[in-house]
PDB file of C-alpha atoms in Angstrom:
ATOM      1  CA  UNK S   1      41.339  -4.386  12.550  1.00 59.00           C
ATOM      2  CA  UNK S   2      39.764  -5.074   9.141  1.00 74.00           C
ATOM      3  CA  UNK S   3      40.149  -8.293   7.137  1.00 76.00           C
ATOM      4  CA  UNK S   4      42.864  -6.912   4.830  1.00 79.00           C
ATOM      5  CA  UNK S   5      45.025  -5.854   7.763  1.00 83.00           C
ATOM      6  CA  UNK S   6      44.550  -9.220   9.458  1.00 87.00           C
ATOM      7  CA  UNK S   7      45.482 -11.185   6.314  1.00 88.00           C
ATOM      8  CA  UNK S   8      48.514  -8.975   5.636  1.00 91.00           C
ATOM      9  CA  UNK S   9      49.759  -9.128   9.210  1.00 92.00           C
ATOM     10  CA  UNK S  10      49.347 -12.895   9.426  1.00 94.00           C
ATOM     11  CA  UNK S  11      51.057 -13.483   6.083  1.00 95.00           C
ATOM     12  CA  UNK S  12      53.976 -11.243   7.076  1.00 95.00           C
ATOM     13  CA  UNK S  13      54.339 -13.173  10.348  1.00 96.00           C
ATOM     14  CA  UNK S  14      54.513 -16.538   8.576  1.00 95.00           C
ATOM     15  CA  UNK S  15      56.928 -15.220   5.941  1.00 96.00           C
ATOM     16  CA  UNK S  16      59.331 -14.001   8.613  1.00 95.00           C
ATOM     17  CA  UNK S  17      59.086 -17.240  10.596  1.00 94.00           C
ATOM     18  CA  UNK S  18      59.802 -19.362   7.517  1.00 93.00           C
ATOM     19  CA  UNK S  19      62.660 -17.072   6.472  1.00 92.00           C
ATOM     20  CA  UNK S  20      64.282 -17.331   9.905  1.00 91.00           C
ATOM     21  CA  UNK S  21      63.778 -21.100  10.061  1.00 86.00           C
ATOM     22  CA  UNK S  22      65.149 -21.960   6.616  1.00 80.00           C
ATOM     23  CA  UNK S  23      68.896 -21.364   7.332  1.00 75.00           C
ATOM     24  CA  UNK S  24      68.796 -23.970  10.097  1.00 74.00           C
ATOM     25  CA  UNK S  25      67.341 -26.751   7.971  1.00 64.00           C
ATOM     26  CA  UNK S  26      69.470 -29.536   6.521  1.00 57.00           C
ATOM     27  CA  UNK S  27      68.750 -28.951   2.807  1.00 59.00           C
ATOM     28  CA  UNK S  28      71.216 -27.468   0.352  1.00 69.00           C
ATOM     29  CA  UNK S  29      72.949 -24.369   1.624  1.00 75.00           C
ATOM     30  CA  UNK S  30      72.480 -22.409  -1.614  1.00 81.00           C
ATOM     31  CA  UNK S  31      68.755 -23.168  -1.903  1.00 84.00           C
ATOM     32  CA  UNK S  32      67.936 -22.372   1.719  1.00 86.00           C
ATOM     33  CA  UNK S  33      69.437 -18.877   1.475  1.00 89.00           C
ATOM     34  CA  UNK S  34      67.513 -18.155  -1.730  1.00 92.00           C
ATOM     35  CA  UNK S  35      64.384 -19.398   0.054  1.00 93.00           C
ATOM     36  CA  UNK S  36      64.981 -17.227   3.118  1.00 93.00           C
ATOM     37  CA  UNK S  37      65.635 -14.143   0.967  1.00 95.00           C
ATOM     38  CA  UNK S  38      62.551 -14.806  -1.132  1.00 96.00           C
ATOM     39  CA  UNK S  39      60.306 -15.165   1.908  1.00 96.00           C
ATOM     40  CA  UNK S  40      61.626 -11.915   3.384  1.00 96.00           C
ATOM     41  CA  UNK S  41      60.867 -10.115   0.108  1.00 97.00           C
ATOM     42  CA  UNK S  42      57.351 -11.598   0.193  1.00 97.00           C
ATOM     43  CA  UNK S  43      57.012 -10.315   3.755  1.00 96.00           C
ATOM     44  CA  UNK S  44      58.130  -6.765   2.885  1.00 97.00           C
ATOM     45  CA  UNK S  45      55.878  -6.706  -0.164  1.00 96.00           C
ATOM     46  CA  UNK S  46      52.868  -7.873   1.865  1.00 96.00           C
ATOM     47  CA  UNK S  47      53.558  -5.386   4.653  1.00 95.00           C
ATOM     48  CA  UNK S  48      53.611  -2.535   2.126  1.00 95.00           C
ATOM     49  CA  UNK S  49      50.453  -3.943   0.543  1.00 93.00           C
ATOM     50  CA  UNK S  50      48.664  -3.791   3.892  1.00 91.00           C
ATOM     51  CA  UNK S  51      49.760  -0.184   4.353  1.00 92.00           C
ATOM     52  CA  UNK S  52      48.624   0.652   0.812  1.00 90.00           C
ATOM     53  CA  UNK S  53      45.162  -0.825   1.341  1.00 85.00           C
ATOM     54  CA  UNK S  54      44.780   1.271   4.493  1.00 85.00           C
ATOM     55  CA  UNK S  55      45.912   4.526   2.839  1.00 80.00           C
ATOM     56  CA  UNK S  56      43.285   7.207   2.700  1.00 75.00           C
ATOM     57  CA  UNK S  57      43.884   8.845  -0.668  1.00 83.00           C
ATOM     58  CA  UNK S  58      44.699   7.812  -4.257  1.00 84.00           C
ATOM     59  CA  UNK S  59      47.944   9.778  -4.037  1.00 88.00           C
ATOM     60  CA  UNK S  60      49.082   7.834  -0.988  1.00 90.00           C
ATOM     61  CA  UNK S  61      48.055   4.521  -2.540  1.00 90.00           C
ATOM     62  CA  UNK S  62      49.955   5.463  -5.704  1.00 91.00           C
ATOM     63  CA  UNK S  63      53.115   6.016  -3.654  1.00 93.00           C
ATOM     64  CA  UNK S  64      52.837   2.708  -1.795  1.00 93.00           C
ATOM     65  CA  UNK S  65      51.905   0.716  -4.911  1.00 93.00           C
ATOM     66  CA  UNK S  66      54.903   2.106  -6.782  1.00 93.00           C
ATOM     67  CA  UNK S  67      57.109   1.056  -3.863  1.00 95.00           C
ATOM     68  CA  UNK S  68      55.494  -2.398  -3.875  1.00 95.00           C
ATOM     69  CA  UNK S  69      56.379  -2.930  -7.523  1.00 95.00           C
ATOM     70  CA  UNK S  70      59.950  -1.898  -6.854  1.00 95.00           C
ATOM     71  CA  UNK S  71      60.164  -4.571  -4.144  1.00 96.00           C
ATOM     72  CA  UNK S  72      58.248  -7.051  -6.323  1.00 96.00           C
ATOM     73  CA  UNK S  73      60.810  -6.690  -9.112  1.00 96.00           C
ATOM     74  CA  UNK S  74      63.302  -8.506  -6.850  1.00 96.00           C
ATOM     75  CA  UNK S  75      61.184 -11.656  -6.695  1.00 96.00           C
ATOM     76  CA  UNK S  76      61.732 -13.307 -10.117  1.00 95.00           C
ATOM     77  CA  UNK S  77      65.525 -13.520  -9.842  1.00 94.00           C
ATOM     78  CA  UNK S  78      65.601 -14.829  -6.280  1.00 95.00           C
ATOM     79  CA  UNK S  79      62.853 -17.421  -6.702  1.00 95.00           C
ATOM     80  CA  UNK S  80      64.096 -18.575 -10.101  1.00 93.00           C
ATOM     81  CA  UNK S  81      67.488 -19.284  -8.543  1.00 91.00           C
ATOM     82  CA  UNK S  82      65.718 -21.196  -5.757  1.00 91.00           C
ATOM     83  CA  UNK S  83      63.684 -23.181  -8.270  1.00 87.00           C
ATOM     84  CA  UNK S  84      66.815 -24.421 -10.068  1.00 86.00           C
ATOM     85  CA  UNK S  85      68.831 -25.173  -6.921  1.00 85.00           C
ATOM     86  CA  UNK S  86      66.274 -26.751  -4.585  1.00 83.00           C
ATOM     87  CA  UNK S  87      66.710 -30.560  -4.557  1.00 71.00           C
ATOM     88  CA  UNK S  88      68.722 -30.414  -7.790  1.00 69.00           C
ATOM     89  CA  UNK S  89      71.817 -32.590  -7.901  1.00 65.00           C
ATOM     90  CA  UNK S  90      73.166 -30.799 -10.995  1.00 71.00           C
ATOM     91  CA  UNK S  91      72.366 -27.188 -10.156  1.00 72.00           C
ATOM     92  CA  UNK S  92      76.008 -26.044 -10.117  1.00 78.00           C
ATOM     93  CA  UNK S  93      76.471 -27.057 -13.758  1.00 78.00           C
ATOM     94  CA  UNK S  94      73.202 -25.313 -14.656  1.00 75.00           C
ATOM     95  CA  UNK S  95      74.168 -22.081 -12.874  1.00 78.00           C
ATOM     96  CA  UNK S  96      77.627 -22.171 -14.475  1.00 80.00           C
ATOM     97  CA  UNK S  97      76.179 -22.584 -17.953  1.00 77.00           C
ATOM     98  CA  UNK S  98      73.312 -20.085 -17.662  1.00 76.00           C
ATOM     99  CA  UNK S  99      74.649 -17.798 -14.917  1.00 82.00           C
ATOM    100  CA  UNK S 100      75.136 -14.715 -17.129  1.00 84.00           C
ATOM    101  CA  UNK S 101      71.639 -15.026 -18.598  1.00 81.00           C
ATOM    102  CA  UNK S 102      70.087 -15.534 -15.147  1.00 85.00           C
ATOM    103  CA  UNK S 103      71.848 -12.434 -13.802  1.00 89.00           C
ATOM    104  CA  UNK S 104      70.764 -10.340 -16.778  1.00 87.00           C
ATOM    105  CA  UNK S 105      67.170 -11.558 -16.545  1.00 86.00           C
ATOM    106  CA  UNK S 106      67.088 -10.902 -12.808  1.00 90.00           C
ATOM    107  CA  UNK S 107      68.479  -7.379 -13.017  1.00 93.00           C
ATOM    108  CA  UNK S 108      66.349  -6.233 -15.936  1.00 93.00           C
ATOM    109  CA  UNK S 109      63.030  -5.927 -14.027  1.00 94.00           C
ATOM    110  CA  UNK S 110      64.859  -4.422 -11.050  1.00 94.00           C
ATOM    111  CA  UNK S 111      66.514  -1.767 -13.218  1.00 94.00           C
ATOM    112  CA  UNK S 112      63.200  -0.979 -14.917  1.00 93.00           C
ATOM    113  CA  UNK S 113      61.283  -0.656 -11.639  1.00 94.00           C
ATOM    114  CA  UNK S 114      63.861   1.507  -9.878  1.00 93.00           C
ATOM    115  CA  UNK S 115      64.564   3.765 -12.860  1.00 91.00           C
ATOM    116  CA  UNK S 116      60.901   4.458 -13.632  1.00 89.00           C
ATOM    117  CA  UNK S 117      59.705   4.470 -10.005  1.00 80.00           C
ATOM    118  CA  UNK S 118      56.474   6.401  -9.645  1.00 80.00           C
ATOM    119  CA  UNK S 119      55.907   6.373 -13.396  1.00 88.00           C
ATOM    120  CA  UNK S 120      54.898   2.714 -13.395  1.00 91.00           C
ATOM    121  CA  UNK S 121      51.248   3.305 -12.564  1.00 90.00           C
ATOM    122  CA  UNK S 122      48.550   5.686 -11.397  1.00 90.00           C
ATOM    123  CA  UNK S 123      45.631   5.078  -9.072  1.00 88.00           C
ATOM    124  CA  UNK S 124      42.263   6.510 -10.145  1.00 84.00           C
ATOM    125  CA  UNK S 125      38.572   5.616  -9.780  1.00 81.00           C
ATOM    126  CA  UNK S 126      37.462   3.073 -12.372  1.00 74.00           C
ATOM    127  CA  UNK S 127      34.895   5.482 -13.866  1.00 73.00           C
ATOM    128  CA  UNK S 128      32.729   8.487 -13.051  1.00 70.00           C
ATOM    129  CA  UNK S 129      29.978   6.173 -11.827  1.00 74.00           C
ATOM    130  CA  UNK S 130      32.190   3.494 -10.234  1.00 71.00           C
ATOM    131  CA  UNK S 131      34.470   4.758  -7.420  1.00 74.00           C
ATOM    132  CA  UNK S 132      36.371   1.450  -7.205  1.00 77.00           C
ATOM    133  CA  UNK S 133      40.082   2.258  -7.217  1.00 83.00           C
ATOM    134  CA  UNK S 134      41.927   0.954 -10.250  1.00 87.00           C
ATOM    135  CA  UNK S 135      45.625   0.652 -11.008  1.00 90.00           C
ATOM    136  CA  UNK S 136      46.362   1.898 -14.521  1.00 91.00           C
ATOM    137  CA  UNK S 137      49.780   0.893 -15.806  1.00 93.00           C
ATOM    138  CA  UNK S 138      52.023   2.931 -18.052  1.00 92.00           C
ATOM    139  CA  UNK S 139      54.026   1.308 -20.852  1.00 93.00           C
ATOM    140  CA  UNK S 140      56.845   0.723 -18.370  1.00 93.00           C
ATOM    141  CA  UNK S 141      54.391  -0.771 -15.887  1.00 93.00           C
ATOM    142  CA  UNK S 142      53.030  -3.162 -18.516  1.00 94.00           C
ATOM    143  CA  UNK S 143      56.562  -4.185 -19.415  1.00 95.00           C
ATOM    144  CA  UNK S 144      57.364  -4.856 -15.762  1.00 95.00           C
ATOM    145  CA  UNK S 145      54.179  -6.917 -15.396  1.00 95.00           C
ATOM    146  CA  UNK S 146      55.301  -8.899 -18.432  1.00 94.00           C
ATOM    147  CA  UNK S 147      58.623  -9.647 -16.753  1.00 95.00           C
ATOM    148  CA  UNK S 148      56.872 -10.669 -13.539  1.00 95.00           C
ATOM    149  CA  UNK S 149      54.515 -12.950 -15.464  1.00 95.00           C
ATOM    150  CA  UNK S 150      57.352 -14.603 -17.397  1.00 93.00           C
ATOM    151  CA  UNK S 151      59.319 -15.026 -14.173  1.00 93.00           C
ATOM    152  CA  UNK S 152      56.385 -16.713 -12.413  1.00 94.00           C
ATOM    153  CA  UNK S 153      55.930 -19.116 -15.347  1.00 92.00           C
ATOM    154  CA  UNK S 154      59.623 -20.068 -15.415  1.00 90.00           C
ATOM    155  CA  UNK S 155      59.644 -20.574 -11.646  1.00 93.00           C
ATOM    156  CA  UNK S 156      56.602 -22.869 -11.764  1.00 92.00           C
ATOM    157  CA  UNK S 157      58.054 -24.806 -14.695  1.00 88.00           C
ATOM    158  CA  UNK S 158      61.228 -25.550 -12.736  1.00 86.00           C
ATOM    159  CA  UNK S 159      59.343 -26.485  -9.571  1.00 88.00           C
ATOM    160  CA  UNK S 160      57.147 -28.786 -11.637  1.00 86.00           C
ATOM    161  CA  UNK S 161      60.235 -30.440 -13.148  1.00 82.00           C
ATOM    162  CA  UNK S 162      61.636 -31.047  -9.669  1.00 80.00           C
ATOM    163  CA  UNK S 163      58.371 -32.554  -8.381  1.00 77.00           C
ATOM    164  CA  UNK S 164      57.870 -34.813 -11.400  1.00 77.00           C
ATOM    165  CA  UNK S 165      61.458 -36.052 -11.250  1.00 71.00           C
ATOM    166  CA  UNK S 166      61.199 -37.047  -7.591  1.00 64.00           C
ATOM    167  CA  UNK S 167      59.735 -40.450  -6.745  1.00 60.00           C
ATOM    168  CA  UNK S 168      58.541 -42.281  -3.661  1.00 65.00           C
ATOM    169  CA  UNK S 169      59.585 -40.808  -0.318  1.00 65.00           C
ATOM    170  CA  UNK S 170      61.496 -37.945  -1.960  1.00 64.00           C
ATOM    171  CA  UNK S 171      58.330 -36.656  -3.658  1.00 68.00           C
ATOM    172  CA  UNK S 172      56.359 -36.953  -0.420  1.00 69.00           C
ATOM    173  CA  UNK S 173      58.976 -34.895   1.445  1.00 74.00           C
ATOM    174  CA  UNK S 174      59.046 -31.982  -0.979  1.00 80.00           C
ATOM    175  CA  UNK S 175      55.448 -31.837  -2.133  1.00 83.00           C
ATOM    176  CA  UNK S 176      54.151 -29.430   0.538  1.00 87.00           C
ATOM    177  CA  UNK S 177      56.815 -26.828  -0.182  1.00 88.00           C
ATOM    178  CA  UNK S 178      56.332 -27.079  -3.944  1.00 88.00           C
ATOM    179  CA  UNK S 179      52.539 -27.073  -3.641  1.00 91.00           C
ATOM    180  CA  UNK S 180      52.674 -23.968  -1.442  1.00 93.00           C
ATOM    181  CA  UNK S 181      54.909 -22.130  -3.895  1.00 94.00           C
ATOM    182  CA  UNK S 182      52.713 -23.384  -6.747  1.00 93.00           C
ATOM    183  CA  UNK S 183      49.664 -21.685  -5.216  1.00 94.00           C
ATOM    184  CA  UNK S 184      51.570 -18.451  -4.587  1.00 96.00           C
ATOM    185  CA  UNK S 185      52.986 -18.119  -8.072  1.00 95.00           C
ATOM    186  CA  UNK S 186      49.929 -19.612  -9.761  1.00 93.00           C
ATOM    187  CA  UNK S 187      47.795 -16.785  -8.365  1.00 95.00           C
ATOM    188  CA  UNK S 188      50.424 -14.256  -9.430  1.00 95.00           C
ATOM    189  CA  UNK S 189      50.265 -15.567 -12.985  1.00 94.00           C
ATOM    190  CA  UNK S 190      46.522 -14.831 -12.876  1.00 93.00           C
ATOM    191  CA  UNK S 191      46.906 -11.331 -11.402  1.00 94.00           C
ATOM    192  CA  UNK S 192      49.758 -10.305 -13.738  1.00 94.00           C
ATOM    193  CA  UNK S 193      47.775 -11.645 -16.706  1.00 93.00           C
ATOM    194  CA  UNK S 194      44.841  -9.470 -15.607  1.00 91.00           C
ATOM    195  CA  UNK S 195      47.138  -6.459 -15.464  1.00 91.00           C
ATOM    196  CA  UNK S 196      48.381  -7.093 -19.001  1.00 92.00           C
ATOM    197  CA  UNK S 197      44.985  -7.918 -20.518  1.00 91.00           C
ATOM    198  CA  UNK S 198      43.233  -4.845 -19.093  1.00 89.00           C
ATOM    199  CA  UNK S 199      46.208  -2.460 -18.852  1.00 86.00           C
ATOM    200  CA  UNK S 200      45.479  -2.330 -15.131  1.00 88.00           C
ATOM    201  CA  UNK S 201      43.900  -4.162 -12.253  1.00 88.00           C
ATOM    202  CA  UNK S 202      41.513  -3.598  -9.403  1.00 86.00           C
ATOM    203  CA  UNK S 203      43.201  -2.777  -6.111  1.00 85.00           C
ATOM    204  CA  UNK S 204      41.117  -5.546  -4.525  1.00 82.00           C
ATOM    205  CA  UNK S 205      43.243  -8.156  -6.347  1.00 86.00           C
ATOM    206  CA  UNK S 206      45.966  -7.414  -3.811  1.00 87.00           C
ATOM    207  CA  UNK S 207      43.916  -9.277  -1.214  1.00 89.00           C
ATOM    208  CA  UNK S 208      43.813 -12.307  -3.513  1.00 92.00           C
ATOM    209  CA  UNK S 209      47.613 -12.395  -3.677  1.00 94.00           C
ATOM    210  CA  UNK S 210      47.856 -11.953   0.095  1.00 94.00           C
ATOM    211  CA  UNK S 211      45.387 -14.793   0.694  1.00 94.00           C
ATOM    212  CA  UNK S 212      47.343 -17.069  -1.674  1.00 95.00           C
ATOM    213  CA  UNK S 213      50.587 -16.179   0.114  1.00 96.00           C
ATOM    214  CA  UNK S 214      49.046 -17.031   3.472  1.00 96.00           C
ATOM    215  CA  UNK S 215      47.744 -20.388   2.192  1.00 96.00           C
ATOM    216  CA  UNK S 216      51.093 -21.140   0.586  1.00 95.00           C
ATOM    217  CA  UNK S 217      52.928 -20.370   3.835  1.00 95.00           C
ATOM    218  CA  UNK S 218      50.629 -22.720   5.733  1.00 94.00           C
ATOM    219  CA  UNK S 219      51.389 -25.547   3.297  1.00 91.00           C
ATOM    220  CA  UNK S 220      55.120 -24.870   3.436  1.00 91.00           C
ATOM    221  CA  UNK S 221      54.936 -24.745   7.235  1.00 90.00           C
ATOM    222  CA  UNK S 222      53.129 -28.082   7.220  1.00 87.00           C
ATOM    223  CA  UNK S 223      56.030 -29.567   5.276  1.00 82.00           C
ATOM    224  CA  UNK S 224      58.469 -28.212   7.853  1.00 79.00           C
ATOM    225  CA  UNK S 225      56.525 -29.652  10.772  1.00 76.00           C
ATOM    226  CA  UNK S 226      55.861 -33.080   9.288  1.00 68.00           C
ATOM    227  CA  UNK S 227      59.252 -34.020   7.920  1.00 61.00           C
ATOM    228  CA  UNK S 228      61.456 -31.008   7.407  1.00 56.00           C
ATOM    229  CA  UNK S 229      63.272 -30.621   4.120  1.00 56.00           C
ATOM    230  CA  UNK S 230      66.228 -32.940   4.151  1.00 54.00           C
ATOM    231  CA  UNK S 231      68.799 -33.019   1.377  1.00 55.00           C
ATOM    232  CA  UNK S 232      67.327 -34.620  -1.750  1.00 55.00           C
ATOM    233  CA  UNK S 233      69.024 -34.724  -5.129  1.00 52.00           C
ATOM    234  CA  UNK S 234      66.982 -35.186  -8.297  1.00 50.00           C
ATOM    235  CA  UNK S 235      68.050 -34.878 -11.921  1.00 50.00           C
ATOM    236  CA  UNK S 236      65.134 -33.589 -14.016  1.00 53.00           C
ATOM    237  CA  UNK S 237      64.853 -34.734 -17.592  1.00 51.00           C
ATOM    238  CA  UNK S 238      64.544 -32.083 -20.307  1.00 53.00           C
ATOM    239  CA  UNK S 239      61.659 -34.106 -21.705  1.00 50.00           C
ATOM    240  CA  UNK S 240      59.499 -32.803 -18.844  1.00 49.00           C
ATOM    241  CA  UNK S 241      59.524 -29.389 -20.533  1.00 50.00           C
ATOM    242  CA  UNK S 242      57.724 -30.829 -23.538  1.00 50.00           C
ATOM    243  CA  UNK S 243      54.814 -32.037 -21.385  1.00 55.00           C
ATOM    244  CA  UNK S 244      54.774 -29.220 -18.837  1.00 64.00           C
ATOM    245  CA  UNK S 245      51.393 -28.771 -17.155  1.00 65.00           C
ATOM    246  CA  UNK S 246      52.403 -25.212 -16.264  1.00 66.00           C
ATOM    247  CA  UNK S 247      52.930 -24.264 -19.913  1.00 66.00           C
ATOM    248  CA  UNK S 248      49.640 -25.940 -20.897  1.00 65.00           C
ATOM    249  CA  UNK S 249      47.650 -24.035 -18.263  1.00 69.00           C
ATOM    250  CA  UNK S 250      49.290 -20.689 -19.016  1.00 70.00           C
TER     251      UNK S 250
END
């Protein structure tokens, strides 16, 4: 077993364990089901990524990578909903007010990915002298990467608002989960930015995302073991958006 297969297999294992554990925790019912669904999507995506990295031809890799982006298009909507419901005392009012926009924003990348399918990208050697496999994105692929990047930024902004609004014991109880998700989506901001800046990305970047997912799962699991995720209600101030560290870094 090579390193990529080991990382992928381990990350999938932790994703499934966390997804199966979440429904039995005592935090908000809505948030825990979004969390479980999101972790399962991460697991499927990582499993397909491991298969892709083990494929023997560019054509096979192209097929698996196209399938990965179809699965990946499901992530922004699910995790954004989690980010605005987890530990939020006013999330029902937020979902009621912005529900239509959230649904539209969640379905748009999904519709794009599933309608275009294999036309999102192509896998070719980087150059005649460099055989490193490179993912070149079509216009539709670039647009999808833009949606994924925007989704990751919005998710991190909301998680940051939750963390900064919590104080004392509440912050200590949620910090491991939010830090783990911060690493996962922070790395994805980097990889999606690479894809947009260079109209493609090296296939090796997939291992970076898998490593970040594994590290994030370990931090989230640490939070489960130490204290669990009891019900905590915070009410973030809109002023946090004006001083968002996420926006500054991006």
